[in-house]
Structure formats: structure tokens, C-alpha cells
Amino acid sequence: MQSPTPGAPQGAPTDTRVHALDHLRALAMLMGVVFHAALAYSPLVQPIWPGADRQNWWGVDAAIWLPHLIRMPLFFLVAGFFTAWLLAQRGGAGLARQRVRRILLPFLLAWPLVHVATSFSTQWAMQYVDHPAPLLVLFRQLMAMPDPPSLPLSTGHLWFLYYLLLFSLLLWGARSLDWDRFLGKWLDAGPAVVSLSLPLLLWPGFMLTGAPHPAPEGLLPQFWAMLIYGPFFALGLGLHGRLHWLAPLQRCFWPGVLLCLGLYALFLLRLAEGATLTSTPWWWAAIEALIAGWGSLLALLAGLRWMQHANALMRYLAASSYWTYLWHLPILLTLQYLLMDHNWAWPLKFALCLSATLAICLLSYEWLVRRTALRRYVG
Amino acid sequence: MSQELNMPLIRLLVVKDWQLFQKQLAALVLAGIVALALLGLAKPWSFYLGSLLLIVVLVAAACFAIGTSLLTERKEQTLAFVMSLPVSPLDMTVSKLAGNLITFGVPFLVLLLGTLLVILGTPLPDGLLTMAILLFGHVLLAYCLSLTVAMQVESEGWNLFVMITSMVLINPFIMLLGQIDSIREPARGNDIVWSTPALAILAAQILLSLAALGYILWRHRRRAAFY
Amino acid sequence: MTAAFAVSGLCKRYPQFELKDLNLSLPEGTVMGLVGVNGAGKTTLLRLLTGIAAPDAGQVEVLGRRLPEAQVAAKRDIGFASEDMRLYRSQSLDWHMQLMRQIYPAWDESYAQHLIQRFDLNPAQALAGFSHGQRVKALLMLCLARRPRLLLLDEPTTGLDPVARMEVLESLADVLRDDQRSVLFSSHNTHDVEQLADSIAFLHRGQLIAHADKESFLDNWRRLLCLGQAPGNLKAWPELAQVRAAGSQIEIKVRAWREDLPQRLDAIGLSVQRADPMTLEDIFVTTVRAGGVA
């Protein structure tokens, strides 16, 4: 993504903290790949994940929802930081150009391709897989009807690009109206105030949607997604030039981790009774808000503490993470469809799908992007 | 009297008008996003509110674009300042036209695209597309007429009258569309039908809009000086 | 010497007003003051000189270019500031300067900064917060800093407090030290005109009723106080602009003074008690009242 990698524009800070954030963002992206790979073996999403396998294990559910609550908030947090960084470096017009080049264009090109690839492999799976996921069975039945309903258009897993563009637009509007001073006031209130107010800001968003919260794939912007991811983006914007502000929070790191794990246990207890679809009870939403808010801050602290020293592998993964995340889903689903009929142990299937997906993505990155013109857009 | 267009200066003037309009545009964009999110809530009340807000944003974009770049300039006498810059009357006309079309055109196109996506991508009947496009066509025509009047007539009263009247005519226009069978019937179904009356109305809207803009250029082309 | 501008046979008709058959020119490097009451046609003339208005008859040539056809090229070298001109209230002076920088390659940044300091203006403040005097000075600064060859100023000191007026006059005087630059400024404040102008033109009801260099005006006009009886045909004398009874004395305003005039008056029974020079204001008012061409 837009990062101060070697060959970065002049004026790029050699500040290792910025590198740490870049790596954090890459980690969040890659965690998404792991998450989607694991979804096939989660009992909770078995009815709705097209690649759901016959085998599943409750332990998967116990493990994956914590990263799910943290990874996209963390992504938007870091994205906000880099947006402010770009704004300081290149001004409003430069930021707009960069958004078009690295977000709008890849979105417009990848979206139809991903959509076509996913429908193609899903239709193949509907026809030929002997042990299809419940969702595939449902699709089969719908297609068999005389007047099959058409699926509404969705942005799929590329919703994060759509919302990044939306937030950039909102940022432009807020700056034009001079509202960005409120952000400064919020952050100047200090880490304690922000840490306590952040979950409060997230709370309404979590209440307005189901739990665990879905991907906001619709073409129309969703209030709940803007209410959840917006504050993270704003916080990231404000943290630019204020990274030292996080220092006092380092003391709370380990207690914070323990607290989040405890909250997560409560979350899981409720989850055992079943997920919610369109809205969530206030207390459960509060737990989610706390985990998301504090968990992301803790992840940020961890990254700043331990990821400042880049090695070549981290840099490579960071540079390739955008490309990988763009294409991983159709590839992953195809592999999941292919392995559906095999009787191997699910950890083996999981490892196979994950490593094959990553391999294909990284190889294609190496051949198609790293040394070509595409690097400016998705490298 | 052929005059060459001073393109760099025209671009500067368009950028200047854009900068003057920026705050209002930002407010309109934010309102537009809220409107789209309301539509996204997919509840009857939010659908009604969202579409109402969208129409308000569209009409506001038209009025503010014309108001800021033409009416306010005259009233606040900044027009005299611009005329003292190395511009010819044709340069001014072109920059006002271009600037206005951009400042209105961008929200107009975005809302049009958004509406099309809403109709096509959600459970709403696709047949509504025809009526939606005709509605946007009406707004475009109303805008071009208001722009033509604003560039010719100095009286703020007349300008407001034309803008308000043409926009208020949206309601009778919708009712008129509802009276035409070949437009009303397909709107309930999922087939997009362009009947002859619908095509005729759309063609008239586009041609009249272009004629209005063409008239401005023709009128102002022959002017040697501002006064 | 080339003319900064030259108009001949200039006519411009408006519903309530008409500029008639104007012939005027300004040599380069000089200053002309245009004096006239409100509605005399000063603004109209200035608009015609910038090409913003087109004449109904006659010719306008500014800096060697015919107007209004070549107004774009002409306006690059002209700095025009008029009383009805306003800057954008929501924007700052910095924003306006940025606009000027992009339009005029001759923009002199250091001179602009010097003027900002001298005029005591805040470039970051929105113009809505400027007082009238500050606005006038801002407009003038934007004109001066682009180093125009011809400055056309419509009522530059009208409505200014004494301090601001002095600042404006001083900065105009600075401009005039440059032999290449010409200035035409209109005013009904004759003191300013007297201070700065090389030549003076009187405009009244759309007609040029007097035009000469300043010294000629001041040399040719006198105010005489006489004792005696004024004969009836005294008013017909061409060199006398006005004859008036002032108590027991006769006040005569002379438009073409010659040394032998007191003698000639003495010969008809008027003995000159005093002969004083007249202020430009007095000359102007007398000319207007006399209704003739000086």
C-alpha cells in the first residue's frame, strides 16, 4: 500500500514508527486471509459461508472472533494515520490523486474481476460438489426455481476500499467546513479521555448491526459501518504527529491485554447462545465496542513496540499485502470448493488452502506487480 | 469578431469559482452521503427520507452553484474585480459556464449514478429506472434554463423566480409521467422499458438543455465588451 | 513620447447619461487627475479606457492597443481599481495575492509585502473583516504590486480617513517616481489632485470642459477683488469666468490672467484691490458654474 518503502518519495520520514504502522496494516490484511480461510470450519457461519466444510470445530469460533473484532478497526486506524501523513506531504490535491490511483482505480478494476471469478467458481461448486455447504444448497434450490431472484450487487470483501473512499470524501468535506479542529480537541484531551470515549463512540454502531458484525458489503453506505470504522479512521488521522501521545498507554499494555481477553470470554459466552442478525442487545454491543476499541489500541501499541525494526521478509509481506488481499477471496473459495469432497482432517485442509492462496498471491505479485507498472497502483 | 480563448486564465477562474463554492459543496456532499446511508437502511421511513434528502441536495446544488458564481458575484460587486483582470467577455462566459457545469455536474452525476445503482442493485423494481432518468432530465433542464437566465438577467428576483418555479415543477412533472401508461406500467416491474413518449420526453429535455447553453454562448460570443 | 492612452471623438450613450465627443490623451510617465462631480462620467471614461465598456463612437487606444478588441492584452499592463469594485469577502488577502501571482507574471512579491506592511494589512484575515479603508488599500496593493504600466484609479481616496489617505497618496507618489508608469486617477477631492497630478481634466455632464497641465491652471486663474461699478458688458469679456457683487466689492474670477488686466479694468472704472491665486477646487466649481470650456 502507500507506504514509505525503499524508493519512497523524498521527504518520507525514516521514522521507524511509521514503518511499524505500515507493517501493522499488512498484518491486519494478512490476518484477513487467515480469517476467511478459517471461516470454512466455523460452526457459527456454516449456514452462510459458501466454502463451509462438513467438518467444523467450536475451537475455531473461540479463536477467530477476537481478531475479527480488531483487524478491520486496526486497518482503518492505520489508514487514517497514513491519510494524514499523505495530506501533510502532498496537500489536498495530492491526496486526491493518490486516492484515485491506489484505491479508486484498483477498486473499479478488481471488483468486477473478483465478482466474476467468485460467481464462476461458486456456480461450478453448486453443480459439481457432492458435499456442498448449506449456502450452496440454498443457491441450488433458488436457481432451480422458475424465476430465480437475482442477487443484489455487493462490494464483497472489497468493501474496505469503498469505505476508505467514503471516509476520504468525508474528510474532504469536514476539512472544507473547518470541522477538523474538533478532532484536535478530542485528542488533546489526552490518552485517558480518548481511550475511554472511543468505545462509547463505537457502541451505537455495534448496536445497529448483528453480532458478530458482518462485512458492510452493500453498495449503499451503512450507518453502522461508518459509526464503527469512522472513529478509528479519525483517531488515526489525529495520531499523525502525535504518536508520542501513545507513550503513557504503554504502562497499561499487559493489564489491557488481560482485560480484553476477559471481555472476550464474556463475548464468547453470549455467542454460544447464537448470533444476532440485524441488531444487538446493548450490553453485548458494549462488550464488542470495548474489545474493538481497546484491542485496536493495544495492537497499535504492540506494533509500535515490536515491529519497528524491519526485516526483509516483513517489508516484502508489507509491500505485497494489498495485492494479496485484493485477490485472495476468489482463490481461497475455489480451493475450499475443491477440497470440500475430500475427507482429510480439517486442519490439513485449512493449512493447504491458506498456504496455496498465499503462494498464488505472492507468486502473482512477484511476476505481475513487483517489477512492473502495476506497482504504482497495487504494489 | 473571432476571439481566442485565454485557456490558462479560464482555468484559473474556474478554480477560483470552485474554491468559493467549496464549503457549500462540502455540506452538500455530506448531506448526500447521509441521504445514501438512509436509503441503505432499507426501511420504509428511511427510504422516503433518504430520497427526499437526495432531491433536496440536487436542487440545492443547482441553486447554490448558480447563486455563488453569478448572482452573488453581481451583488457583492466582485464581478467588477474579475472584469479588470486580463479576460475578455467570452473568456468570462466560458469560465462561468464551465465552472457552473462542473460544480453542479459533479453532484448531479454522482447522485444519478447512485440512484441508478440503488434501483438496479436493490430489490426495488428495475422498471423505475425510466422514471428516475426522466426526473434527473427535468432537473438538468431546469438547471440549464436557470443558468441561461442568470447569465442574461441581472435582477436577483427574476433569477430566483425562474429557479424556484422550474424546480417546483418537478411535482406536476412526476404526476404527468404517472398519467402516461407506457411509463407508469413498466415502473412496477423488473423490465426497463423505454417507450416512445419516454424517449421523446428525454430527447426534448436534452435538446432544450443544450439549446439553452448554446444560446448563452451565441449571445456572448458577439459581445466585444462587458458594458 | 508615446501616449499612455489617447481617446478621440469618444461617445458612449446610456439611458440617463451621455459621454459626448471626448478628446483626451495622457503622455507616458505622467499623472492626470480627472475632476468631476458624481455622475459626471469619470467611471464611464475609466471603463472605456480598460476596455470593459465599448464606445458607441470614437476611438480608444491604450498603451498602443486599440480597445475594446485588444482588451485582454491591454489589461495585462493596466491596473484598474474602481470604487464599485469589491474583493471576495469570504477569502483572505493571501488568497487574492495567490490569484494575482498566477495571472500576472510581473507580480512583485517583495513590493507586495512592503505595501502590506506599510498599509498595515493582515493578509491571513478574511476580507469580510476589513474596514472600508483597509479594503481600498488592499485593492490598491493588488493593483500596485503587479507593476502595471498604466494605473487607472477611480476615486482612490474617497471615504478614507486622513491617515489612510496620506498612505495612499504617498504610495502613489512612490509609483510616480518611475518615469515609465502613468497614472490616471479620478477624484472629487481636488486637494489630492493638486498634490499629485501633472495635468488635470475637468469632466462635467459627460463633456470635457477643461484640460491643461497643473501649472497652467494655477497660473491662468486669479480671483480679483475690485472696487467700483461693474459695467453691464463685463461678463462678456472672454477672459473672465465669473463676476459677482460681494458686498461693496466686485469679485471677479479670471480664467486667463495677463499682467495688463488690472490696467484694463482700471480703465473701465474697476480698481483691483487684490489679485489672489485660486485653489483647484475653486477653479473647478467656477468652471462648472460658468458652463463653458476653459
Tab-separated table of C-alpha atoms in Angstrom, chain C residues 45-150:
chain	number	residue	atom	x	y	z
C	45	LEU	CA	-14.448	57.023	-19.049
C	46	LEU	CA	-12.288	54.726	-16.950
C	47	ARG	CA	-14.291	51.701	-18.036
C	48	LEU	CA	-13.839	52.712	-21.649
C	49	LEU	CA	-10.105	53.010	-21.025
C	50	THR	CA	-9.885	49.456	-19.695
C	51	GLY	CA	-11.962	48.015	-22.496
C	52	ILE	CA	-14.628	46.881	-20.077
C	53	ALA	CA	-17.072	49.149	-21.903
C	54	ALA	CA	-17.205	49.606	-25.644
C	55	PRO	CA	-17.683	53.103	-27.138
C	56	ASP	CA	-20.640	53.916	-29.355
C	57	ALA	CA	-18.411	56.155	-31.463
C	58	GLY	CA	-14.796	57.251	-31.491
C	59	GLN	CA	-11.517	55.547	-30.850
C	60	VAL	CA	-9.763	54.360	-27.741
C	61	GLU	CA	-6.109	53.455	-27.760
C	62	VAL	CA	-4.329	52.402	-24.582
C	63	LEU	CA	-0.618	51.598	-24.437
C	64	GLY	CA	-0.594	51.371	-28.190
C	65	ARG	CA	-3.516	48.935	-28.339
C	66	ARG	CA	-6.995	49.531	-29.685
C	67	LEU	CA	-9.769	48.867	-27.256
C	68	PRO	CA	-12.018	47.002	-26.697
C	69	GLU	CA	-10.673	44.496	-29.225
C	70	ALA	CA	-7.283	44.106	-27.553
C	71	GLN	CA	-8.558	44.435	-24.003
C	72	VAL	CA	-7.027	41.193	-22.815
C	73	ALA	CA	-3.521	42.260	-23.802
C	74	ALA	CA	-4.097	45.803	-22.584
C	75	LYS	CA	-5.425	44.730	-19.186
C	76	ARG	CA	-2.240	42.803	-18.545
C	77	ASP	CA	-0.440	46.126	-18.277
C	78	ILE	CA	-3.247	48.087	-16.671
C	79	GLY	CA	-4.054	48.276	-13.010
C	80	PHE	CA	-7.665	49.303	-12.561
C	81	ALA	CA	-9.239	49.933	-9.193
C	82	SER	CA	-12.672	51.464	-9.004
C	83	GLU	CA	-14.890	52.481	-6.168
C	84	ASP	CA	-17.559	49.903	-7.024
C	85	MET	CA	-15.066	47.059	-7.016
C	86	ARG	CA	-15.086	44.551	-4.225
C	87	LEU	CA	-12.878	41.630	-3.344
C	88	TYR	CA	-14.211	38.256	-2.235
C	89	ARG	CA	-15.387	38.657	1.339
C	90	SER	CA	-15.026	35.018	2.301
C	91	GLN	CA	-11.403	34.804	1.183
C	92	SER	CA	-8.225	36.257	2.611
C	93	LEU	CA	-5.798	38.705	1.085
C	94	ASP	CA	-3.326	35.829	0.711
C	95	TRP	CA	-5.838	34.038	-1.495
C	96	HIS	CA	-6.223	37.102	-3.681
C	97	MET	CA	-2.462	37.528	-3.908
C	98	GLN	CA	-2.112	33.916	-4.968
C	99	LEU	CA	-4.669	34.585	-7.715
C	100	MET	CA	-2.705	37.655	-8.833
C	101	ARG	CA	0.574	35.753	-8.810
C	102	GLN	CA	-0.856	33.184	-11.163
C	103	ILE	CA	-2.278	35.749	-13.555
C	104	TYR	CA	0.407	38.422	-13.700
C	105	PRO	CA	3.962	37.329	-14.377
C	106	ALA	CA	5.187	40.788	-13.417
C	107	TRP	CA	3.931	40.390	-9.860
C	108	ASP	CA	6.483	41.802	-7.451
C	109	GLU	CA	6.259	39.794	-4.226
C	110	SER	CA	8.679	41.889	-2.214
C	111	TYR	CA	6.881	45.073	-3.194
C	112	ALA	CA	3.587	43.462	-2.240
C	113	GLN	CA	4.955	42.565	1.183
C	114	HIS	CA	6.316	46.080	1.560
C	115	LEU	CA	2.904	47.540	0.779
C	116	ILE	CA	1.179	45.149	3.167
C	117	GLN	CA	3.402	46.348	5.939
C	118	ARG	CA	3.046	49.970	5.003
C	119	PHE	CA	-0.728	49.757	4.723
C	120	ASP	CA	-0.882	47.695	7.894
C	121	LEU	CA	-2.963	44.896	6.408
C	122	ASN	CA	-3.434	41.360	7.737
C	123	PRO	CA	-3.023	39.012	4.779
C	124	ALA	CA	-4.460	35.972	6.547
C	125	GLN	CA	-7.704	37.641	7.588
C	126	ALA	CA	-10.891	37.156	5.596
C	127	LEU	CA	-11.831	40.315	3.736
C	128	ALA	CA	-15.219	40.409	5.377
C	129	GLY	CA	-13.434	41.662	8.478
C	130	PHE	CA	-11.722	44.568	6.731
C	131	SER	CA	-12.846	48.138	7.225
C	132	HIS	CA	-13.616	50.290	4.190
C	133	GLY	CA	-10.206	51.912	4.327
C	134	GLN	CA	-8.435	48.583	4.580
C	135	ARG	CA	-10.398	47.254	1.622
C	136	VAL	CA	-9.453	50.219	-0.508
C	137	LYS	CA	-5.829	49.788	0.462
C	138	ALA	CA	-5.965	46.038	-0.223
C	139	LEU	CA	-7.386	46.648	-3.676
C	140	LEU	CA	-4.747	49.250	-4.346
C	141	MET	CA	-1.990	46.937	-3.144
C	142	LEU	CA	-3.188	44.219	-5.517
C	143	CYS	CA	-3.044	46.776	-8.324
C	144	LEU	CA	0.329	48.282	-7.496
C	145	ALA	CA	2.232	45.103	-6.802
C	146	ARG	CA	1.785	43.840	-10.317
C	147	ARG	CA	3.713	46.835	-11.581
C	148	PRO	CA	1.278	47.992	-14.232
C	149	ARG	CA	2.361	50.428	-16.914
C	150	LEU	CA	-0.879	52.348	-16.571
